[in-house]
Amino acid sequence: MNKFSGFLLAAVLSMGAQAEIALIVHPSNNAELDADYIQKIYTGKLASFPDGESVVAYNFEESNPLRQQFDEKVLHRQTQQIQALWAKLVFTGKGTPPTVAADPAEVMKAVAADAAAIGYVDASLVDASVKVVAKF
Amino acid sequence: MKFGYLSVLLAAALCSGTANAEVNISGFASVVGGKVLSGDGVPEFGLGPTFLANYPIVGVYEKDWTFKPDSKYGLQFSADLSEGLTATAQLVGRGADDYDPAFEWAYLSYELNDHWTLQAGKKRLPLYYYSDFFDVSYAYLWIRPAADNYTWQIFNYTGINALFNYQLGEWAVSGNLYTGREDDGKNKLLSDYFFRSPVREIWENIVGGVVSFNRDWLDLRLTYMTYENRRFIDGQPRIWASTGTDTRRGKFMGFSANIDYNNWVLLSELNRLQLDNDNLDTYMVSGGYRIGSWTPFIAYADFDATGEVHNTTSVGVRWDFHSSAAFKLQYDSVNDKGYDGGQVAGDSKALTFGVDLVF
């Protein structure tokens, strides 16, 4: 019984620990991006915004919990599956994966400075230097 | 996977000025061991129990443990020369070739626009679904794509490749059109395995295309390629019975459907090579179910042509124990029903296991 309630508590806590993810672009970027479009960018099927401008996407290392959460919630895949997918694209010359940022601050800075950039951070970190296009 | 985070800034002093290009290095590796548990071999060829796991490079398991047939490493160097121009080279070393590194890929890539990219140089022939990333075992489920399907002696070409990428409503439509040739001075599979004399194998006037339709959990792929074949055995041109000349034409076509739905993975491909008035038919079906980081799988692959008939039933598991590495264990049972000298390596049962990784 104790064990079970402990398990439940842990489950609830870990759910609570899931950050809300904000997908961010440069404030001047008026692109409308839905989950499907974002999925295509982060799985190498699209490399441009709807208006045709090239995308510079940012991601985190595969060991980063936010990355794993993003892969599951937004891309509906496990991080390993995304890794395998990019392995195929990279080694066949069919795609270039998103740039890996060291931390959310780097993504905020890069997106605030580049009209072509797209990235995601914990929603609580967002300020006026970037624009939120979607939350997950 | 930190593709390219081992970036180094290469300052190359070229001609008059100094050109700066960022060179990204990424790579893959597999360390796989295994052995034949039991097998008949082909007594009339003097061949003992053998599991031919990889035809083109003659990756062979026998009664003793070996780590050579499926082990390999690859290093990819990619230099962004800016304004859409990229130079890429891939150095691959395989256990079956005593790990001698060779440049398998070397090409220039130029992004014409959002939809089209032109590439020129040496690449892998994208015949079957897994052909162009055959060596990157981390990217697929099994230890290797079905040996019965991936049997062709030529797997690279030098030429021009145009890649495209479009959105058609919900579908991502991508593919490529290519043309080129390959002149393999001493073809390994033909020389070492089938003819036991030096064979020069030429595939020329290669023209092919691939188109893939991708939508959420569904992936469909069509492939077509035609080429002309000339062969020199011990320096003597082979005259083909089907044409009465030293040139014969082959036509390859294939269809593949893959599903990745919830935790189910269903993979299939169906291919035909028309050559010498014969159809060389291959197909593969495989299924897996993902349970956390474990994916148990089964697979069945088949090859059917006049004289050469064989299939492989496989069962195994992939364990993603690390975010860039997977452990795999696989049992293969080969049934060689070849006749009139069309046997390949006889029946065999083999166990292989190993680790695939990317970096």
XYZ file of C-alpha atoms in Angstrom:
495
model
C 0.000 0.000 0.000
C 2.720 2.370 1.070
C 4.764 1.382 -1.897
C 1.810 2.023 -4.173
C 1.001 5.471 -2.820
C 4.682 6.290 -2.993
C 4.616 5.325 -6.644
C 1.536 7.480 -7.253
C 3.126 10.421 -5.527
C 6.256 10.029 -7.610
C 4.140 9.846 -10.767
C 2.257 13.015 -9.852
C 5.455 14.802 -8.942
C 7.165 13.836 -12.149
C 4.151 15.057 -14.091
C 4.331 18.291 -12.179
C 8.007 18.520 -13.036
C 7.214 18.604 -16.755
C 7.942 22.121 -17.864
C 5.706 23.929 -20.269
C 7.638 24.260 -23.493
C 7.499 27.498 -25.433
C 8.444 27.470 -29.074
C 10.107 30.764 -29.840
C 11.070 32.823 -32.882
C 12.419 36.313 -33.489
C 9.886 39.082 -32.626
C 9.813 40.191 -36.290
C 8.832 36.713 -37.477
C 5.130 36.527 -38.319
C 5.099 32.893 -39.417
C 2.229 30.804 -38.145
C 3.621 27.470 -37.075
C 1.433 24.634 -35.877
C 2.624 21.432 -34.195
C 2.755 19.622 -37.523
C 5.007 22.277 -39.075
C 7.332 22.271 -36.079
C 7.484 18.485 -36.220
C 8.558 18.660 -39.855
C 11.328 21.148 -39.097
C 12.726 19.090 -36.222
C 12.574 15.836 -38.182
C 14.318 17.176 -41.269
C 11.322 17.248 -43.602
C 11.239 21.017 -43.898
C 13.998 23.575 -43.705
C 12.094 26.776 -44.350
C 9.310 28.930 -42.937
C 5.976 29.059 -44.822
C 7.187 32.206 -46.651
C 10.212 30.296 -47.985
C 12.854 31.808 -45.713
C 15.398 29.286 -44.440
C 15.099 28.094 -40.857
C 17.954 28.046 -38.379
C 16.689 25.621 -35.735
C 18.133 25.138 -32.259
C 17.952 22.041 -30.134
C 19.478 20.627 -26.958
C 21.650 17.609 -26.377
C 19.829 14.308 -26.307
C 20.561 13.831 -22.600
C 18.761 17.091 -21.742
C 15.353 16.414 -20.043
C 13.733 19.325 -21.912
C 14.904 17.807 -25.208
C 13.423 14.438 -24.259
C 10.173 16.120 -23.271
C 10.104 18.054 -26.560
C 10.717 14.896 -28.598
C 7.890 13.111 -26.815
C 5.308 15.901 -26.578
C 5.895 17.688 -29.858
C 7.521 15.146 -32.151
C 5.652 12.170 -30.621
C 8.804 10.086 -30.698
C 11.408 8.952 -28.231
C 14.709 10.805 -28.408
C 16.442 7.621 -29.655
C 14.030 7.464 -32.592
C 14.787 11.064 -33.488
C 18.488 10.274 -33.222
C 18.129 7.313 -35.586
C 16.182 9.455 -38.032
C 18.850 12.163 -38.091
C 21.590 9.548 -38.395
C 19.971 8.440 -41.633
C 19.622 11.995 -42.959
C 23.086 13.191 -41.950
C 25.020 10.216 -43.320
C 23.136 10.194 -46.619
C 23.639 13.914 -47.184
C 19.927 14.659 -46.986
C 19.819 17.002 -44.075
C 21.560 19.044 -41.439
C 20.300 18.638 -37.887
C 19.413 21.613 -35.666
C 22.286 23.359 -33.970
C 22.772 22.107 -30.435
C 22.793 24.859 -27.838
C 24.515 24.500 -24.494
C 21.606 25.887 -22.465
C 18.286 27.743 -22.747
C 20.017 31.107 -22.309
C 21.976 30.455 -25.494
C 18.777 29.627 -27.375
C 17.079 32.802 -26.088
C 20.058 34.870 -27.169
C 20.337 33.228 -30.591
C 16.629 33.531 -31.356
C 16.505 37.158 -30.177
C 19.366 37.963 -32.549
C 18.336 36.102 -35.696
C 15.150 36.570 -37.743
C 15.563 33.046 -39.170
C 15.977 31.296 -35.843
C 13.602 28.966 -34.076
C 14.045 27.226 -30.761
C 12.316 26.105 -27.618
C 12.825 26.820 -23.942
C 11.025 26.383 -20.652
C 8.063 28.799 -20.949
C 8.993 30.468 -17.650
C 12.212 31.799 -19.208
C 10.548 33.694 -22.033
C 10.881 37.487 -22.113
C 10.109 40.228 -24.634
C 13.277 39.594 -26.665
C 11.563 36.659 -28.387
C 8.113 35.754 -29.631
C 6.220 32.641 -28.574
C 4.516 30.888 -31.503
C 3.268 27.812 -29.691
C 3.186 26.225 -26.237
C 3.189 22.550 -25.425
C 23.974 12.650 -31.170
C 26.327 15.495 -31.436
C 26.557 15.594 -35.181
C 29.204 18.050 -35.930
C 29.926 19.333 -32.488
C 33.444 18.259 -32.824
C 33.607 21.283 -35.053
C 36.944 22.615 -35.848
C 37.654 25.822 -37.601
C 39.780 25.051 -40.563
C 41.746 27.941 -41.823
C 42.854 26.945 -45.264
C 45.220 29.173 -47.052
C 44.009 28.847 -50.593
C 45.566 30.493 -53.603
C 45.582 34.192 -53.007
C 43.641 34.671 -49.820
C 42.524 32.738 -46.807
C 39.291 30.816 -46.954
C 37.594 29.870 -43.725
C 35.364 26.852 -43.672
C 33.826 25.195 -40.680
C 34.386 21.457 -40.910
C 31.937 19.279 -39.033
C 33.025 15.810 -38.088
C 30.461 13.186 -37.261
C 30.637 9.443 -37.321
C 29.204 6.036 -36.731
C 30.539 2.689 -35.611
C 29.436 -0.870 -35.053
C 31.187 -3.540 -33.066
C 29.486 -6.831 -33.765
C 30.536 -10.373 -33.029
C 29.009 -13.703 -33.831
C 29.332 -17.229 -35.073
C 27.553 -19.922 -36.996
C 25.777 -22.255 -34.580
C 25.142 -24.877 -37.211
C 25.242 -25.031 -40.977
C 25.575 -27.251 -43.999
C 27.840 -25.133 -46.173
C 27.969 -26.111 -49.831
C 29.981 -29.357 -50.106
C 30.271 -29.134 -53.907
C 32.053 -25.762 -53.561
C 34.171 -27.073 -50.684
C 32.449 -24.551 -48.411
C 31.985 -25.348 -44.724
C 29.220 -23.990 -42.474
C 28.881 -20.331 -43.437
C 26.547 -17.427 -42.763
C 27.010 -14.809 -45.486
C 25.775 -11.767 -43.556
C 26.899 -9.161 -46.036
C 27.166 -10.044 -49.723
C 28.882 -6.987 -51.292
C 31.803 -6.949 -48.869
C 31.741 -10.712 -48.250
C 31.016 -10.491 -44.535
C 31.147 -14.129 -43.508
C 30.553 -15.843 -40.163
C 31.869 -19.350 -39.627
C 32.086 -21.791 -36.727
C 34.577 -19.704 -34.772
C 33.664 -16.429 -33.117
C 34.563 -13.419 -35.220
C 34.057 -9.678 -34.913
C 34.911 -8.852 -38.503
C 31.897 -9.282 -40.817
C 29.591 -6.593 -39.401
C 31.985 -4.320 -37.526
C 32.831 -0.993 -39.111
C 33.422 2.662 -38.469
C 32.759 5.765 -40.481
C 33.866 9.350 -40.203
C 32.063 12.071 -42.060
C 33.696 15.394 -42.772
C 31.438 18.139 -43.946
C 32.697 21.586 -44.844
C 30.195 24.388 -45.207
C 31.656 26.561 -47.925
C 28.783 29.081 -47.475
C 26.147 30.276 -49.940
C 24.632 26.817 -50.167
C 27.818 24.970 -51.092
C 28.963 22.033 -48.958
C 31.760 19.508 -49.419
C 31.311 16.129 -47.739
C 33.562 13.115 -47.470
C 32.948 9.867 -45.673
C 35.767 7.592 -44.651
C 34.642 4.041 -43.945
C 36.608 1.091 -42.622
C 35.052 -2.344 -42.394
C 36.138 -5.433 -40.506
C 35.598 -7.541 -43.611
C 38.268 -5.409 -45.317
C 40.602 -5.507 -42.304
C 39.368 -2.013 -41.349
C 41.272 -0.426 -44.227
C 39.783 3.044 -44.434
C 38.544 4.198 -47.822
C 36.610 7.232 -48.977
C 33.167 5.792 -49.718
C 31.598 9.151 -50.259
C 33.073 12.366 -51.555
C 30.740 14.907 -53.033
C 29.932 18.548 -53.445
C 26.467 19.675 -52.597
C 24.846 22.859 -53.841
C 21.489 24.063 -52.590
C 19.712 25.493 -55.623
C 16.653 26.563 -53.651
C 14.381 25.331 -50.858
C 13.291 22.366 -52.936
C 16.302 21.239 -54.923
C 19.885 20.361 -54.060
C 22.470 19.259 -56.606
C 25.244 16.859 -55.649
C 28.217 15.690 -57.670
C 30.800 13.094 -56.774
C 30.880 9.654 -55.241
C 27.890 8.383 -53.296
C 26.155 5.146 -52.424
C 23.602 3.834 -54.891
C 20.175 4.378 -53.345
C 18.683 1.144 -54.687
C 16.963 -0.462 -51.729
C 15.449 1.332 -48.774
C 18.529 0.895 -46.588
C 21.192 0.980 -49.341
C 22.444 4.500 -48.811
C 22.734 4.166 -45.024
C 23.560 0.474 -44.949
C 26.673 1.108 -42.846
C 24.879 3.303 -40.324
C 23.376 0.421 -38.385
C 22.289 2.684 -35.521
C 19.672 4.108 -37.906
C 17.749 0.851 -38.292
C 16.305 -1.963 -36.225
C 18.446 -5.012 -36.936
C 22.162 -5.775 -36.906
C 22.089 -5.492 -40.719
C 19.457 -5.132 -43.430
C 18.371 -8.515 -44.773
C 21.336 -10.159 -46.494
C 19.014 -11.877 -48.992
C 17.894 -8.495 -50.325
C 21.114 -6.511 -50.221
C 23.066 -8.826 -52.488
C 24.315 -6.564 -55.278
C 28.023 -6.355 -55.905
C 28.017 -2.667 -56.774
C 26.969 -0.238 -54.062
C 28.640 3.043 -54.951
C 28.565 5.247 -58.022
C 30.212 8.410 -59.228
C 27.967 10.902 -60.878
C 25.351 13.560 -60.365
C 22.444 13.478 -57.967
C 19.534 15.917 -57.685
C 17.639 15.825 -54.390
C 14.164 17.262 -54.040
C 11.801 17.985 -51.220
C 8.173 19.154 -51.478
C 5.100 19.400 -49.294
C 1.888 18.041 -50.771
C -0.762 18.808 -48.211
C -0.032 16.520 -45.258
C 2.555 14.565 -47.223
C 6.257 15.267 -47.323
C 7.413 14.215 -50.775
C 11.146 13.794 -51.219
C 13.524 11.888 -53.388
C 16.316 12.102 -55.876
C 17.256 11.591 -59.497
C 20.747 10.358 -60.296
C 23.032 9.308 -63.073
C 26.581 8.016 -63.130
C 28.814 4.984 -63.330
C 30.959 2.653 -61.274
C 34.057 0.838 -62.456
C 35.181 -1.563 -59.763
C 38.649 -2.815 -60.743
C 38.532 -5.841 -58.471
C 35.030 -6.512 -57.267
C 35.133 -8.270 -53.936
C 31.936 -10.321 -54.082
C 32.483 -11.541 -57.639
C 36.236 -12.076 -57.326
C 36.427 -13.633 -53.877
C 33.154 -15.459 -53.684
C 31.523 -16.253 -56.986
C 34.288 -16.524 -59.600
C 37.419 -16.952 -57.470
C 39.395 -14.978 -60.068
C 39.859 -11.223 -60.426
C 36.655 -9.679 -61.765
C 36.348 -6.120 -62.977
C 32.714 -5.086 -62.781
C 31.394 -2.033 -64.623
C 27.961 -0.526 -64.194
C 27.572 2.379 -66.561
C 24.892 4.657 -67.932
C 23.224 4.335 -64.569
C 20.000 6.359 -64.444
C 17.742 6.123 -61.444
C 15.237 7.820 -59.225
C 13.677 7.526 -55.808
C 10.511 9.125 -54.488
C 9.308 8.899 -50.894
C 5.942 9.866 -49.463
C 6.012 10.495 -45.800
C 3.152 11.289 -43.498
C 3.253 11.066 -39.740
C 3.518 7.294 -39.124
C 3.560 6.148 -42.752
C 6.541 6.074 -45.102
C 6.234 4.871 -48.708
C 9.140 4.678 -51.150
C 9.449 3.881 -54.828
C 12.780 3.232 -56.518
C 13.866 2.609 -60.098
C 17.264 2.277 -61.699
C 18.602 1.072 -65.037
C 22.227 0.418 -65.935
C 24.480 -1.323 -68.416
C 26.817 -4.022 -67.186
C 30.191 -5.089 -68.545
C 32.404 -7.624 -66.805
C 35.993 -8.708 -67.241
C 37.035 -11.999 -65.704
C 40.828 -12.422 -65.604
C 40.948 -9.508 -68.038
C 38.693 -11.230 -70.564
C 35.381 -9.585 -71.430
C 32.370 -11.677 -70.552
C 30.018 -12.178 -73.505
C 26.444 -12.337 -72.225
C 24.275 -15.133 -73.585
C 21.207 -12.897 -73.349
C 22.602 -10.234 -75.699
C 25.452 -11.931 -77.563
C 27.647 -8.921 -76.722
C 29.767 -7.760 -73.784
C 26.986 -5.461 -72.556
C 23.724 -6.299 -70.857
C 21.120 -4.025 -69.344
C 19.623 -4.423 -65.910
C 16.470 -2.765 -64.640
C 15.818 -2.496 -60.942
C 12.545 -1.481 -59.324
C 11.253 -1.557 -55.813
C 8.556 -0.524 -53.400
C 8.794 -0.119 -49.680
C 6.179 0.609 -47.011
C 7.075 1.350 -43.415
C 4.780 2.037 -40.519
C 5.759 3.382 -37.128
C 2.525 3.621 -35.179
C 2.374 4.000 -31.410
C 4.889 1.365 -30.400
C 4.512 -0.850 -33.421
C 7.055 -0.867 -36.218
C 6.256 -2.610 -39.482
C 8.866 -2.587 -42.254
C 8.666 -4.052 -45.714
C 10.222 -3.914 -49.133
C 9.652 -5.627 -52.416
C 12.194 -5.405 -55.226
C 12.874 -6.838 -58.648
C 15.953 -6.784 -60.858
C 15.362 -7.700 -64.484
C 18.572 -9.089 -65.949
C 19.321 -11.671 -68.638
C 15.622 -12.366 -69.268
C 15.321 -13.397 -65.644
C 13.638 -11.739 -62.689
C 15.680 -11.572 -59.531
C 13.030 -10.989 -56.895
C 13.619 -9.981 -53.316
C 11.349 -9.035 -50.481
C 11.551 -8.436 -46.770
C 8.979 -8.060 -44.009
C 9.811 -7.209 -40.443
C 7.893 -6.249 -37.339
C 8.855 -4.927 -33.957
C 7.231 -3.645 -30.810
C 8.817 -0.949 -28.676
C 8.708 -1.501 -24.927
C 10.529 1.442 -23.395
C 14.075 1.226 -24.667
C 13.670 -2.392 -25.851
C 12.437 -3.358 -29.301
C 12.093 -7.072 -29.955
C 11.722 -7.853 -33.658
C 11.201 -10.590 -36.193
C 12.063 -10.510 -39.883
C 11.758 -12.639 -42.977
C 13.668 -11.986 -46.203
C 13.625 -13.833 -49.484
C 15.602 -14.011 -52.730
C 14.224 -15.823 -55.745
C 15.809 -16.176 -59.193
C 16.530 -19.032 -61.558
C 18.929 -21.311 -59.680
C 19.462 -18.956 -56.737
C 16.769 -19.274 -54.079
C 17.262 -18.469 -50.411
C 15.571 -16.907 -47.428
C 16.400 -15.847 -43.901
C 14.215 -15.820 -40.810
C 15.499 -13.573 -38.054
C 14.520 -12.828 -34.508
C 16.239 -10.377 -32.222
C 16.109 -7.363 -30.002
C 17.378 -3.789 -30.084
C 18.088 -2.134 -26.761
C 18.629 1.633 -26.766
C 20.698 1.660 -23.607
C 22.163 5.078 -24.367
C 20.904 8.112 -26.251
C 23.434 7.534 -29.054
C 24.102 3.823 -28.845
C 22.115 0.638 -29.166
C 22.835 -2.954 -28.263
C 21.470 -5.602 -30.629
C 21.189 -9.362 -30.443
C 20.008 -11.350 -33.440
C 19.475 -14.965 -34.455
C 19.363 -15.746 -38.187
C 18.277 -18.936 -39.846
C 19.179 -19.165 -43.540
C 17.524 -21.603 -45.875
C 19.472 -22.001 -49.148
C 17.345 -23.746 -51.739
C 19.646 -22.977 -54.660
C 20.028 -25.539 -57.407
C 22.169 -26.190 -60.482
C 25.141 -24.460 -58.886
C 23.010 -21.545 -57.682
C 23.637 -22.230 -54.006
C 25.277 -19.391 -52.119
C 26.447 -20.549 -48.679
C 24.069 -23.336 -47.724
C 21.704 -23.475 -44.761
C 22.936 -21.920 -41.554
C 21.881 -20.759 -38.132
C 23.890 -17.936 -36.655
C 23.994 -15.758 -33.583
C 25.309 -12.191 -33.715
C 25.317 -9.348 -31.220
C 26.918 -5.963 -30.848
C 26.707 -2.249 -30.329
C 25.940 0.457 -32.895
C 26.601 4.066 -32.168
C 26.696 7.501 -33.724
C 28.591 10.588 -32.722
